[in-house]
Amino acid sequence: MKPRLNIVTLGVKDLQKSSFFYQNAFSWEPANGSDENIVFFNHGGIVLALYPLDKLAKDAEIPSERSGFSGVTLAINQDSKEALIETFNTAVENGAKILVEPRETFWGGFDAYFADPDNHPWEIAWAPFWKFDEKGSLVLE
């Protein structure tokens, strides 16, 4: 099977609040198919979806209670340290909770972590050796 990660869905407590956060913090526009029940954001071949947490848990037949670290982070990869810092600051200005301030990494890059309004952890990262294609997707060679 070809590798295919098409949709990442985040369970959220308040769909409108979370949708506004992503629109205002990152200027992401809801894609076709978005409505009052679900919001989609296009990301160069991968779609980020926001869906009510209780409904997502019911659909997956798992409890909706969340506590601690889930073992999953999402990442935004930038093409410069300056862009990383700007993205981090804009997220924080729009309600993101700071987890890790921008810093040099052990692997030769620069990163920071924040949590969205539903405490989903996001990393923003930059590395001098990363390359991006014409759509802005990270290309690992």
N, CA and C atoms as an extended XYZ file, in Angstrom:
423
Properties=species:S:1:pos:R:3:atomname:S:1:resname:S:1:resid:I:1 pbc="F F F"
N         0.845       -1.183        0.000 N   MET     1
C         0.000        0.000        0.000 CA  MET     1
C         0.890        1.245        0.000 C   MET     1
N         0.519        2.207       -0.802 N   LYS     2
C         1.225        3.489       -0.805 CA  LYS     2
C         0.953        4.216        0.503 C   LYS     2
N         1.956        4.959        1.006 N   PRO     3
C         1.708        5.734        2.237 CA  PRO     3
C         0.645        6.797        1.991 C   PRO     3
N        -0.363        6.808        2.850 N   ARG     4
C        -1.423        7.797        2.696 CA  ARG     4
C        -1.931        8.241        4.053 C   ARG     4
N        -1.529        9.419        4.446 N   LEU     5
C        -2.138       10.061        5.601 CA  LEU     5
C        -2.953       11.197        5.019 C   LEU     5
N        -4.271       11.039        4.998 N   ASN     6
C        -5.122       12.003        4.318 CA  ASN     6
C        -5.794       13.010        5.249 C   ASN     6
N        -6.264       12.521        6.401 N   ILE     7
C        -6.992       13.400        7.311 CA  ILE     7
C        -6.509       13.150        8.739 C   ILE     7
N        -6.252       14.226        9.458 N   VAL     8
C        -6.001       14.177       10.891 CA  VAL     8
C        -7.176       14.904       11.528 C   VAL     8
N        -7.921       14.216       12.378 N   THR     9
C        -9.092       14.815       13.012 CA  THR     9
C        -8.816       15.043       14.490 C   THR     9
N        -9.031       16.267       14.932 N   LEU    10
C        -8.883       16.617       16.337 CA  LEU    10
C       -10.265       16.718       16.972 C   LEU    10
N       -10.458       16.008       18.066 N   GLY    11
C       -11.686       16.147       18.833 CA  GLY    11
C       -11.613       17.417       19.650 C   GLY    11
N       -12.616       18.277       19.534 N   VAL    12
C       -12.611       19.575       20.216 CA  VAL    12
C       -13.886       19.750       21.045 C   VAL    12
N       -13.764       20.484       22.142 N   LYS    13
C       -14.916       20.723       23.020 CA  LYS    13
C       -15.861       21.768       22.450 C   LYS    13
N       -15.306       22.793       21.819 N   ASP    14
C       -16.106       23.896       21.274 CA  ASP    14
C       -15.644       24.118       19.832 C   ASP    14
N       -16.404       23.606       18.878 N   LEU    15
C       -16.016       23.643       17.470 CA  LEU    15
C       -15.800       25.062       16.967 C   LEU    15
N       -16.692       25.975       17.305 N   GLN    16
C       -16.561       27.354       16.836 CA  GLN    16
C       -15.307       28.002       17.411 C   GLN    16
N       -15.063       27.831       18.708 N   LYS    17
C       -13.882       28.419       19.351 CA  LYS    17
C       -12.603       27.869       18.713 C   LYS    17
N       -12.533       26.561       18.513 N   SER    18
C       -11.342       25.956       17.921 CA  SER    18
C       -11.156       26.396       16.472 C   SER    18
N       -12.242       26.482       15.731 N   SER    19
C       -12.167       26.935       14.348 CA  SER    19
C       -11.625       28.365       14.284 C   SER    19
N       -12.135       29.238       15.142 N   PHE    20
C       -11.640       30.616       15.169 CA  PHE    20
C       -10.159       30.663       15.554 C   PHE    20
N        -9.740       29.821       16.508 N   PHE    21
C        -8.335       29.785       16.898 CA  PHE    21
C        -7.452       29.499       15.679 C   PHE    21
N        -7.740       28.444       14.942 N   TYR    22
C        -6.898       28.084       13.796 CA  TYR    22
C        -6.979       29.115       12.671 C   TYR    22
N        -8.142       29.707       12.489 N   GLN    23
C        -8.266       30.746       11.466 CA  GLN    23
C        -7.457       31.992       11.853 C   GLN    23
N        -7.548       32.404       13.110 N   ASN    24
C        -6.884       33.632       13.538 CA  ASN    24
C        -5.399       33.439       13.815 C   ASN    24
N        -5.016       32.325       14.402 N   ALA    25
C        -3.616       32.100       14.747 CA  ALA    25
C        -2.758       31.821       13.523 C   ALA    25
N        -3.322       31.157       12.506 N   PHE    26
C        -2.523       30.735       11.356 CA  PHE    26
C        -3.063       31.191       10.006 C   PHE    26
N        -4.163       31.913       10.001 N   SER    27
C        -4.804       32.358        8.757 CA  SER    27
C        -5.229       31.176        7.884 C   SER    27
N        -5.603       30.070        8.512 N   TRP    28
C        -6.095       28.912        7.768 CA  TRP    28
C        -7.575       29.114        7.495 C   TRP    28
N        -7.973       28.926        6.264 N   GLU    29
C        -9.356       29.112        5.867 CA  GLU    29
C       -10.082       27.768        5.805 C   GLU    29
N       -11.300       27.696        6.353 N   PRO    30
C       -12.058       26.452        6.246 CA  PRO    30
C       -12.258       26.060        4.784 C   PRO    30
N       -12.128       24.769        4.519 N   ALA    31
C       -12.247       24.237        3.153 CA  ALA    31
C       -13.694       23.847        2.853 C   ALA    31
N       -13.947       23.568        1.586 N   ASN    32
C       -15.255       23.069        1.178 CA  ASN    32
C       -15.614       21.848        2.014 C   ASN    32
N       -16.886       21.755        2.361 N   GLY    33
C       -17.369       20.658        3.182 CA  GLY    33
C       -17.471       21.033        4.649 C   GLY    33
N       -16.871       22.160        5.023 N   SER    34
C       -16.969       22.624        6.407 CA  SER    34
C       -18.370       23.157        6.665 C   SER    34
N       -18.863       22.901        7.870 N   ASP    35
C       -20.155       23.448        8.267 CA  ASP    35
C       -20.193       23.553        9.786 C   ASP    35
N       -21.390       23.673       10.362 N   GLU    36
C       -21.495       23.834       11.812 CA  GLU    36
C       -21.190       22.547       12.584 C   GLU    36
N       -20.975       21.428       11.865 N   ASN    37
C       -20.705       20.145       12.511 CA  ASN    37
C       -19.247       19.694       12.411 C   ASN    37
N       -18.514       20.198       11.427 N   ILE    38
C       -17.128       19.798       11.193 CA  ILE    38
C       -16.421       20.909       10.413 C   ILE    38
N       -15.137       21.072       10.662 N   VAL    39
C       -14.358       22.071        9.929 CA  VAL    39
C       -13.130       21.377        9.351 C   VAL    39
N       -12.866       21.649        8.074 N   PHE    40
C       -11.706       21.098        7.376 CA  PHE    40
C       -10.750       22.224        6.983 C   PHE    40
N        -9.443       21.954        7.095 N   PHE    41
C        -8.415       22.865        6.612 CA  PHE    41
C        -7.499       22.076        5.681 C   PHE    41
N        -7.329       22.558        4.444 N   ASN    42
C        -6.431       21.903        3.482 CA  ASN    42
C        -4.983       22.216        3.801 C   ASN    42
N        -4.136       21.183        3.691 N   HIS    43
C        -2.705       21.346        3.948 CA  HIS    43
C        -1.891       20.552        2.943 C   HIS    43
N        -1.932       20.961        1.681 N   GLY    44
C        -1.093       20.348        0.664 CA  GLY    44
C        -1.186       18.837        0.597 C   GLY    44
N        -2.371       18.292        0.575 N   GLY    45
C        -2.541       16.851        0.466 CA  GLY    45
C        -2.999       16.192        1.751 C   GLY    45
N        -2.870       16.867        2.864 N   ILE    46
C        -3.382       16.371        4.143 CA  ILE    46
C        -4.423       17.368        4.627 C   ILE    46
N        -5.497       16.857        5.182 N   VAL    47
C        -6.560       17.708        5.698 CA  VAL    47
C        -6.565       17.612        7.221 C   VAL    47
N        -6.611       18.767        7.884 N   LEU    48
C        -6.821       18.820        9.321 CA  LEU    48
C        -8.306       19.057        9.529 C   LEU    48
N        -8.941       18.174       10.292 N   ALA    49
C       -10.372       18.306       10.570 CA  ALA    49
C       -10.573       18.575       12.054 C   ALA    49
N       -11.557       19.400       12.369 N   LEU    50
C       -11.995       19.638       13.739 CA  LEU    50
C       -13.403       19.088       13.868 C   LEU    50
N       -13.629       18.286       14.907 N   TYR    51
C       -14.925       17.628       15.084 CA  TYR    51
C       -15.207       17.561       16.583 C   TYR    51
N       -16.462       17.704       16.994 N   PRO    52
C       -16.760       17.656       18.424 CA  PRO    52
C       -16.206       16.390       19.092 C   PRO    52
N       -15.510       16.574       20.200 N   LEU    53
C       -14.838       15.485       20.902 CA  LEU    53
C       -15.787       14.350       21.265 C   LEU    53
N       -16.950       14.677       21.823 N   ASP    54
C       -17.878       13.630       22.233 CA  ASP    54
C       -18.362       12.802       21.047 C   ASP    54
N       -18.604       13.459       19.919 N   LYS    55
C       -19.067       12.736       18.728 CA  LYS    55
C       -17.947       11.892       18.123 C   LYS    55
N       -16.716       12.416       18.137 N   LEU    56
C       -15.580       11.655       17.606 CA  LEU    56
C       -15.331       10.414       18.462 C   LEU    56
N       -15.386       10.567       19.783 N   ALA    57
C       -15.196        9.422       20.679 CA  ALA    57
C       -16.291        8.386       20.470 C   ALA    57
N       -17.525        8.839       20.327 N   LYS    58
C       -18.638        7.913       20.106 CA  LYS    58
C       -18.441        7.163       18.789 C   LYS    58
N       -18.026        7.876       17.744 N   ASP    59
C       -17.809        7.252       16.439 CA  ASP    59
C       -16.718        6.181       16.518 C   ASP    59
N       -15.656        6.461       17.288 N   ALA    60
C       -14.546        5.512       17.429 CA  ALA    60
C       -14.808        4.477       18.525 C   ALA    60
N       -15.926        4.637       19.230 N   GLU    61
C       -16.311        3.733       20.320 CA  GLU    61
C       -15.258        3.661       21.420 C   GLU    61
N       -14.771        4.851       21.826 N   ILE    62
C       -13.825        4.958       22.938 CA  ILE    62
C       -14.295        6.071       23.873 C   ILE    62
N       -13.876        6.044       25.141 N   PRO    63
C       -14.290        7.111       26.071 CA  PRO    63
C       -13.755        8.467       25.625 C   PRO    63
N       -14.507        9.515       25.906 N   SER    64
C       -14.097       10.857       25.489 CA  SER    64
C       -13.221       11.553       26.518 C   SER    64
N       -13.028       10.958       27.694 N   GLU    65
C       -12.198       11.583       28.716 CA  GLU    65
C       -10.745       11.574       28.261 C   GLU    65
N       -10.067       12.716       28.432 N   ARG    66
C        -8.655       12.837       28.061 CA  ARG    66
C        -7.883       13.274       29.289 C   ARG    66
N        -6.714       12.677       29.471 N   SER    67
C        -5.848       13.135       30.550 CA  SER    67
C        -4.408       12.803       30.186 C   SER    67
N        -3.510       13.707       30.540 N   GLY    68
C        -2.101       13.463       30.283 CA  GLY    68
C        -1.736       13.515       28.812 C   GLY    68
N        -0.544       13.054       28.529 N   PHE    69
C        -0.011       13.074       27.170 CA  PHE    69
C        -0.504       11.865       26.389 C   PHE    69
N        -1.049       12.108       25.205 N   SER    70
C        -1.600       11.025       24.387 CA  SER    70
C        -0.542       10.279       23.595 C   SER    70
N         0.679       10.829       23.551 N   GLY    71
C         1.723       10.197       22.751 CA  GLY    71
C         1.757       10.705       21.322 C   GLY    71
N         0.964       11.732       21.014 N   VAL    72
C         0.905       12.285       19.659 CA  VAL    72
C         1.109       13.793       19.718 C   VAL    72
N         1.960       14.301       18.832 N   THR    73
C         2.060       15.741       18.624 CA  THR    73
C         1.856       16.015       17.145 C   THR    73
N         1.427       17.201       16.841 N   LEU    74
C         1.294       17.668       15.465 CA  LEU    74
C         2.401       18.681       15.245 C   LEU    74
N         2.849       18.847       14.012 N   ALA    75
C         3.971       19.756       13.775 CA  ALA    75
C         3.717       20.666       12.584 C   ALA    75
N         4.185       21.883       12.735 N   ILE    76
C         4.242       22.867       11.657 CA  ILE    76
C         5.730       23.094       11.414 C   ILE    76
N         6.188       22.859       10.211 N   ASN    77
C         7.603       23.041        9.894 CA  ASN    77
C         7.776       24.338        9.125 C   ASN    77
N         8.675       25.177        9.619 N   GLN    78
C         8.917       26.476        9.010 CA  GLN    78
C        10.246       26.485        8.273 C   GLN    78
N        10.427       27.497        7.416 N   ASP    79
C        11.652       27.584        6.622 CA  ASP    79
C        12.679       28.544        7.204 C   ASP    79
N        12.418       29.059        8.418 N   SER    80
C        13.402       29.907        9.092 CA  SER    80
C        13.078       29.986       10.582 C   SER    80
N        14.089       30.341       11.365 N   LYS    81
C        13.868       30.559       12.796 CA  LYS    81
C        12.894       31.713       13.008 C   LYS    81
N        13.055       32.754       12.201 N   GLU    82
C        12.205       33.937       12.337 CA  GLU    82
C        10.731       33.592       12.088 C   GLU    82
N        10.479       32.779       11.065 N   ALA    83
C         9.102       32.360       10.775 CA  ALA    83
C         8.547       31.511       11.914 C   ALA    83
N         9.388       30.667       12.489 N   LEU    84
C         8.979       29.843       13.630 CA  LEU    84
C         8.565       30.729       14.798 C   LEU    84
N         9.394       31.690       15.131 N   ILE    85
C         9.101       32.589       16.259 CA  ILE    85
C         7.826       33.382       15.993 C   ILE    85
N         7.666       33.867       14.780 N   GLU    86
C         6.460       34.622       14.425 CA  GLU    86
C         5.212       33.749       14.560 C   GLU    86
N         5.273       32.519       14.058 N   THR    87
C         4.134       31.603       14.155 CA  THR    87
C         3.812       31.293       15.612 C   THR    87
N         4.833       31.027       16.404 N   PHE    88
C         4.655       30.739       17.831 CA  PHE    88
C         3.991       31.920       18.534 C   PHE    88
N         4.509       33.121       18.321 N   ASN    89
C         3.958       34.309       18.974 CA  ASN    89
C         2.509       34.560       18.563 C   ASN    89
N         2.194       34.356       17.296 N   THR    90
C         0.818       34.556       16.826 CA  THR    90
C        -0.114       33.535       17.464 C   THR    90
N         0.334       32.286       17.591 N   ALA    91
C        -0.489       31.264       18.251 CA  ALA    91
C        -0.766       31.656       19.698 C   ALA    91
N         0.266       32.093       20.403 N   VAL    92
C         0.116       32.484       21.812 CA  VAL    92
C        -0.810       33.692       21.927 C   VAL    92
N        -0.660       34.675       21.041 N   GLU    93
C        -1.526       35.865       21.060 CA  GLU    93
C        -2.991       35.499       20.844 C   GLU    93
N        -3.243       34.357       20.193 N   ASN    94
C        -4.606       33.916       19.903 CA  ASN    94
C        -5.103       32.835       20.855 C   ASN    94
N        -4.402       32.647       21.970 N   GLY    95
C        -4.915       31.763       23.008 CA  GLY    95
C        -4.186       30.452       23.207 C   GLY    95
N        -3.129       30.199       22.445 N   ALA    96
C        -2.368       28.966       22.650 CA  ALA    96
C        -1.658       29.018       24.001 C   ALA    96
N        -1.535       27.858       24.626 N   LYS    97
C        -0.810       27.746       25.890 CA  LYS    97
C         0.640       27.368       25.577 C   LYS    97
N         1.576       28.119       26.133 N   ILE    98
C         2.999       27.844       25.909 CA  ILE    98
C         3.377       26.560       26.631 C   ILE    98
N         3.970       25.620       25.890 N   LEU    99
C         4.527       24.413       26.492 CA  LEU    99
C         6.048       24.510       26.559 C   LEU    99
N         6.681       24.920       25.448 N   VAL   100
C         8.135       25.098       25.388 CA  VAL   100
C         8.421       26.337       24.541 C   VAL   100
N         9.118       27.291       25.119 N   GLU   101
C         9.510       28.503       24.381 CA  GLU   101
C        10.467       28.121       23.243 C   GLU   101
N        10.555       28.942       22.181 N   PRO   102
C        11.495       28.654       21.095 CA  PRO   102
C        12.917       28.424       21.632 C   PRO   102
N        13.565       27.380       21.081 N   ARG   103
C        14.876       26.964       21.598 CA  ARG   103
C        15.681       26.227       20.534 C   ARG   103
N        16.979       26.198       20.735 N   GLU   104
C        17.869       25.368       19.921 CA  GLU   104
C        17.616       23.914       20.318 C   GLU   104
N        17.718       22.986       19.361 N   THR   105
C        17.466       21.576       19.656 CA  THR   105
C        18.754       20.760       19.637 C   THR   105
N        18.685       19.575       20.221 N   PHE   106
C        19.831       18.661       20.225 CA  PHE   106
C        20.112       18.104       18.831 C   PHE   106
N        19.126       18.153       17.924 N   TRP   107
C        19.296       17.564       16.590 CA  TRP   107
C        19.701       18.594       15.530 C   TRP   107
N        20.048       19.802       15.955 N   GLY   108
C        20.568       20.792       15.033 CA  GLY   108
C        19.557       21.763       14.472 C   GLY   108
N        18.364       21.742       15.006 N   GLY   109
C        17.330       22.656       14.543 CA  GLY   109
C        16.909       23.627       15.630 C   GLY   109
N        15.679       24.088       15.508 N   PHE   110
C        15.103       25.081       16.411 CA  PHE   110
C        13.635       24.708       16.529 C   PHE   110
N        13.070       24.695       17.737 N   ASP   111
C        11.662       24.349       17.863 CA  ASP   111
C        11.002       25.035       19.043 C   ASP   111
N         9.693       24.850       19.143 N   ALA   112
C         8.879       25.357       20.241 CA  ALA   112
C         7.625       24.489       20.285 C   ALA   112
N         6.957       24.465       21.437 N   TYR   113
C         5.703       23.711       21.575 CA  TYR   113
C         4.631       24.600       22.189 C   TYR   113
N         3.395       24.411       21.716 N   PHE   114
C         2.238       25.057       22.319 CA  PHE   114
C         1.087       24.064       22.325 C   PHE   114
N         0.060       24.369       23.113 N   ALA   115
C        -1.163       23.575       23.120 CA  ALA   115
C        -2.304       24.451       22.620 C   ALA   115
N        -3.149       23.868       21.778 N   ASP   116
C        -4.311       24.598       21.266 CA  ASP   116
C        -5.375       24.685       22.362 C   ASP   116
N        -6.536       25.300       22.099 N   PRO   117
C        -7.549       25.448       23.150 CA  PRO   117
C        -8.037       24.128       23.765 C   PRO   117
N        -7.833       23.012       23.071 N   ASP   118
C        -8.233       21.706       23.606 CA  ASP   118
C        -7.042       20.898       24.112 C   ASP   118
N        -5.915       21.580       24.302 N   ASN   119
C        -4.684       20.974       24.810 CA  ASN   119
C        -4.054       19.943       23.873 C   ASN   119
N        -4.326       20.042       22.573 N   HIS   120
C        -3.605       19.223       21.601 CA  HIS   120
C        -2.222       19.852       21.443 C   HIS   120
N        -1.156       19.072       21.679 N   PRO   121
C         0.191       19.655       21.589 CA  PRO   121
C         0.679       19.776       20.147 C   PRO   121
N         1.227       20.933       19.842 N   TRP   122
C         1.788       21.234       18.529 CA  TRP   122
C         3.258       21.617       18.693 C   TRP   122
N         4.072       21.141       17.779 N   GLU   123
C         5.464       21.577       17.700 CA  GLU   123
C         5.596       22.461       16.467 C   GLU   123
N         6.375       23.517       16.588 N   ILE   124
C         6.781       24.297       15.426 CA  ILE   124
C         8.282       24.068       15.319 C   ILE   124
N         8.749       23.658       14.150 N   ALA   125
C        10.162       23.297       14.020 CA  ALA   125
C        10.774       23.883       12.761 C   ALA   125
N        12.096       24.055       12.825 N   TRP   126
C        12.898       24.478       11.678 CA  TRP   126
C        14.225       23.725       11.738 C   TRP   126
N        14.712       23.343       10.578 N   ALA   127
C        16.050       22.742       10.490 CA  ALA   127
C        16.710       23.236        9.214 C   ALA   127
N        18.003       23.560        9.266 N   PRO   128
C        18.684       24.083        8.081 CA  PRO   128
C        18.799       23.057        6.954 C   PRO   128
N        18.612       21.786        7.259 N   PHE   129
C        18.766       20.729        6.253 CA  PHE   129
C        17.434       20.262        5.675 C   PHE   129
N        16.296       20.831        6.090 N   TRP   130
C        15.004       20.449        5.541 CA  TRP   130
C        14.740       21.177        4.238 C   TRP   130
N        14.056       20.487        3.337 N   LYS   131
C        13.654       21.061        2.052 CA  LYS   131
C        12.142       20.918        1.907 C   LYS   131
N        11.558       21.862        1.176 N   PHE   132
C        10.121       21.860        0.953 CA  PHE   132
C         9.847       21.845       -0.548 C   PHE   132
N         8.754       21.188       -0.959 N   ASP   133
C         8.383       21.191       -2.369 CA  ASP   133
C         7.592       22.447       -2.701 C   ASP   133
N         7.125       22.545       -3.947 N   GLU   134
C         6.424       23.745       -4.406 CA  GLU   134
C         5.101       23.983       -3.675 C   GLU   134
N         4.530       22.922       -3.048 N   LYS   135
C         3.299       23.069       -2.286 CA  LYS   135
C         3.564       23.410       -0.819 C   LYS   135
N         4.843       23.434       -0.432 N   GLY   136
C         5.190       23.718        0.952 CA  GLY   136
C         5.284       22.484        1.826 C   GLY   136
N         5.185       21.294        1.213 N   SER   137
C         5.299       20.057        1.971 CA  SER   137
C         6.750       19.716        2.236 C   SER   137
N         7.013       19.194        3.421 N   LEU   138
C         8.345       18.780        3.799 CA  LEU   138
C         8.753       17.561        2.973 C   LEU   138
N         9.967       17.614        2.420 N   VAL   139
C        10.483       16.507        1.609 CA  VAL   139
C        11.694       15.919        2.320 C   VAL   139
N        11.575       14.674        2.732 N   LEU   140
C        12.698       13.974        3.358 CA  LEU   140
C        13.341       13.085        2.307 C   LEU   140
N        14.602       13.319        2.043 N   GLU   141
C        15.275       12.553        0.991 CA  GLU   141
C        16.102       11.431        1.561 C   GLU   141
